[in-house]
Tab-separated table of C-alpha atoms in Angstrom:
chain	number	residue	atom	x	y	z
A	30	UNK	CA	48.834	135.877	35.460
A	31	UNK	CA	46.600	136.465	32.218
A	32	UNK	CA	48.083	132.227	31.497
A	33	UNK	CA	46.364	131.247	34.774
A	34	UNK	CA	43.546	132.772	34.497
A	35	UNK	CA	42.489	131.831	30.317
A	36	UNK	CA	43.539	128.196	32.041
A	37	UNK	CA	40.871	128.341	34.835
A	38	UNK	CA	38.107	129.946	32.654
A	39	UNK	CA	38.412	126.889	29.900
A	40	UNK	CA	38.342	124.609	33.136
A	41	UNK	CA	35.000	125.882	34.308
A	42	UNK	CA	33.922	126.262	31.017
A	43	UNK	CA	35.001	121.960	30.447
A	44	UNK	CA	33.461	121.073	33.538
A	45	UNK	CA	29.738	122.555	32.404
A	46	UNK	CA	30.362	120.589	29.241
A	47	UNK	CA	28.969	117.196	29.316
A	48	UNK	CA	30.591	115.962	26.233
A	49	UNK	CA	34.507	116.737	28.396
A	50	UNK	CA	33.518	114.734	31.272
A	51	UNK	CA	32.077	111.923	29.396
A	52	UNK	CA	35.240	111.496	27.449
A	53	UNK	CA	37.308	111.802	30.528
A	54	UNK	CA	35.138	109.078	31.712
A	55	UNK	CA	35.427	107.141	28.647
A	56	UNK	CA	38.960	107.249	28.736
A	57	UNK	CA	39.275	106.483	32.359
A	58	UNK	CA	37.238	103.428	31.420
A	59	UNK	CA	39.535	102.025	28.762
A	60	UNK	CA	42.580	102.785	30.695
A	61	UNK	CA	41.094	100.438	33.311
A	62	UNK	CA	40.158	97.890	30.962
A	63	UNK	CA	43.161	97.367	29.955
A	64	UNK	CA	45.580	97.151	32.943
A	65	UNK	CA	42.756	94.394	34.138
A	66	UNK	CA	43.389	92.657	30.814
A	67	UNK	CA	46.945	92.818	31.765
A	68	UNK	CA	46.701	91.273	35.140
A	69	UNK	CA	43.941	88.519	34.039
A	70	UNK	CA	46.634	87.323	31.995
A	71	UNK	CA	49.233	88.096	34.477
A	72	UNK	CA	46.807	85.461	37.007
A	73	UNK	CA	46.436	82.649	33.973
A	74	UNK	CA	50.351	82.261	33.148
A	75	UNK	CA	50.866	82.030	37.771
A	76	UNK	CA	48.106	79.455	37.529
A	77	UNK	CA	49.632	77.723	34.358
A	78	UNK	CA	53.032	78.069	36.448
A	79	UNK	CA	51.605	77.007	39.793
A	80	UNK	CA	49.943	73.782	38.521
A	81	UNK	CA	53.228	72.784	36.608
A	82	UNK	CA	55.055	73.569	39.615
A	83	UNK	CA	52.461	71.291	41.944
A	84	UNK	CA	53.108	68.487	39.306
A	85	UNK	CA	57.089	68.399	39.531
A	86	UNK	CA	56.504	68.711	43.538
A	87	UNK	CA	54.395	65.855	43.389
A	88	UNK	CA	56.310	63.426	40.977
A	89	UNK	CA	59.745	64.277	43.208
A	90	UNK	CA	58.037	63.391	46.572
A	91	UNK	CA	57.170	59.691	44.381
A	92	UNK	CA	60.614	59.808	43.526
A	93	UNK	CA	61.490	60.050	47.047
A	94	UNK	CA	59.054	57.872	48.393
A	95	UNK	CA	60.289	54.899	45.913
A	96	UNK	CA	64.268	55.596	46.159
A	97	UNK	CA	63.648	55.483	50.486
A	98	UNK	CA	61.304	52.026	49.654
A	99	UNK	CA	64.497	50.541	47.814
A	100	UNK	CA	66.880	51.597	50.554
A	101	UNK	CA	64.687	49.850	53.177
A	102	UNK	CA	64.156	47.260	51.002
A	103	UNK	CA	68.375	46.685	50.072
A	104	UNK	CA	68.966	47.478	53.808
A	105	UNK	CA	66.333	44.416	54.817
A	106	UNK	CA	69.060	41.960	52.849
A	107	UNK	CA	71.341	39.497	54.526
A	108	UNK	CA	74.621	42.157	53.783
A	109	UNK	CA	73.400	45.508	53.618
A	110	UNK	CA	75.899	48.474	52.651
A	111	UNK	CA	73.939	50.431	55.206
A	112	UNK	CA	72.118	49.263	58.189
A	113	UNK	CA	68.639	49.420	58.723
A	114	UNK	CA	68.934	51.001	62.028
A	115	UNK	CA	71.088	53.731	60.547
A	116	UNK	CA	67.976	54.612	57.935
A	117	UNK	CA	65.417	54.367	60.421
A	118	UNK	CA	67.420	56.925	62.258
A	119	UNK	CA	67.569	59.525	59.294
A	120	UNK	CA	64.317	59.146	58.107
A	121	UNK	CA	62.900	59.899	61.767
A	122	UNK	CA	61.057	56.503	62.034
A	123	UNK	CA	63.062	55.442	65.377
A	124	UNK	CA	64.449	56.895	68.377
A	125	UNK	CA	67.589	58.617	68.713
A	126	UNK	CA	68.753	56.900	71.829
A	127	UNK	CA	67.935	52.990	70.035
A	128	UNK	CA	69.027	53.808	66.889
A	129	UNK	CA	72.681	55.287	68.396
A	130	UNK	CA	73.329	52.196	70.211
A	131	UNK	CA	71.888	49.974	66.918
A	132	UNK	CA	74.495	51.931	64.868
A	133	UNK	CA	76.795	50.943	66.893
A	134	UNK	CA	76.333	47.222	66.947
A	135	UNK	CA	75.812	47.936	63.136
A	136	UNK	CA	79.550	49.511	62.650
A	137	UNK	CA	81.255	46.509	64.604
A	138	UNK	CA	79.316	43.748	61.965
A	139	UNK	CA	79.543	45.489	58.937
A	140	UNK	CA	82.858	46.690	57.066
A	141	UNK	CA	81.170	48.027	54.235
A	142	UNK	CA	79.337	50.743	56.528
A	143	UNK	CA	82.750	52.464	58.140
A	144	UNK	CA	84.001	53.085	54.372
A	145	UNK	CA	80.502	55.086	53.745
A	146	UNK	CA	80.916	56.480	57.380
């Protein structure tokens, strides 16, 4: 009991004493400081990440865009391996119901597309 109570009296007597609570203060400051330090650069290396990240997304999608342009282009020809009809239908750019029965005609003219199918 005598522990407690030397431990409360040096309590009050810190808390009447300016130059305790100013380094408590102090302290709290720096420990602050320096966990925002930690996430600021936490933020810049997402950001750094994030931007190379948009970049790749960006030069795939061109990559896709051009390798769907050839296909079109190759499927435009007088033989194509694979019908137009049947690209139209799995990029989304014709009906379901036209491009079924176009696939269809497709299979019975071309060979080359029942070996892929």
């Amino acid at each position: 009991m005598e522990w407690a109570s030397r431990v409360m009296s040096a309590v009050s007597r810190a808390s009447g004493n300016n130059t305790v609570i100013n380094v408590c203060l102090i302290g709290s400051f720096v420990a602050l400081s320096a966990r925002s330090m930690s996430q600021q650069r936490d933020i810049e290396t997402l950001d750094a990440e994030k931007e190379s990240l948009l970049k790749a997304n960006k030069s795939m999608k061109k990559a896709m865009w051009d390798w769907k342009q050839q296909l079109f282009a190759e499927a435009s020809t007088d033989s194509p391996l694979v019908p137009l009809s049947n690209l139209k239908a799995i990029y989304g750019e014709s009906s379901t119901l036209q491009s079924a029965e176009d696939a269809e005609k497709g299979d019975a003219k071309s060979p080359a597309s029942k070996i892929l199918i």
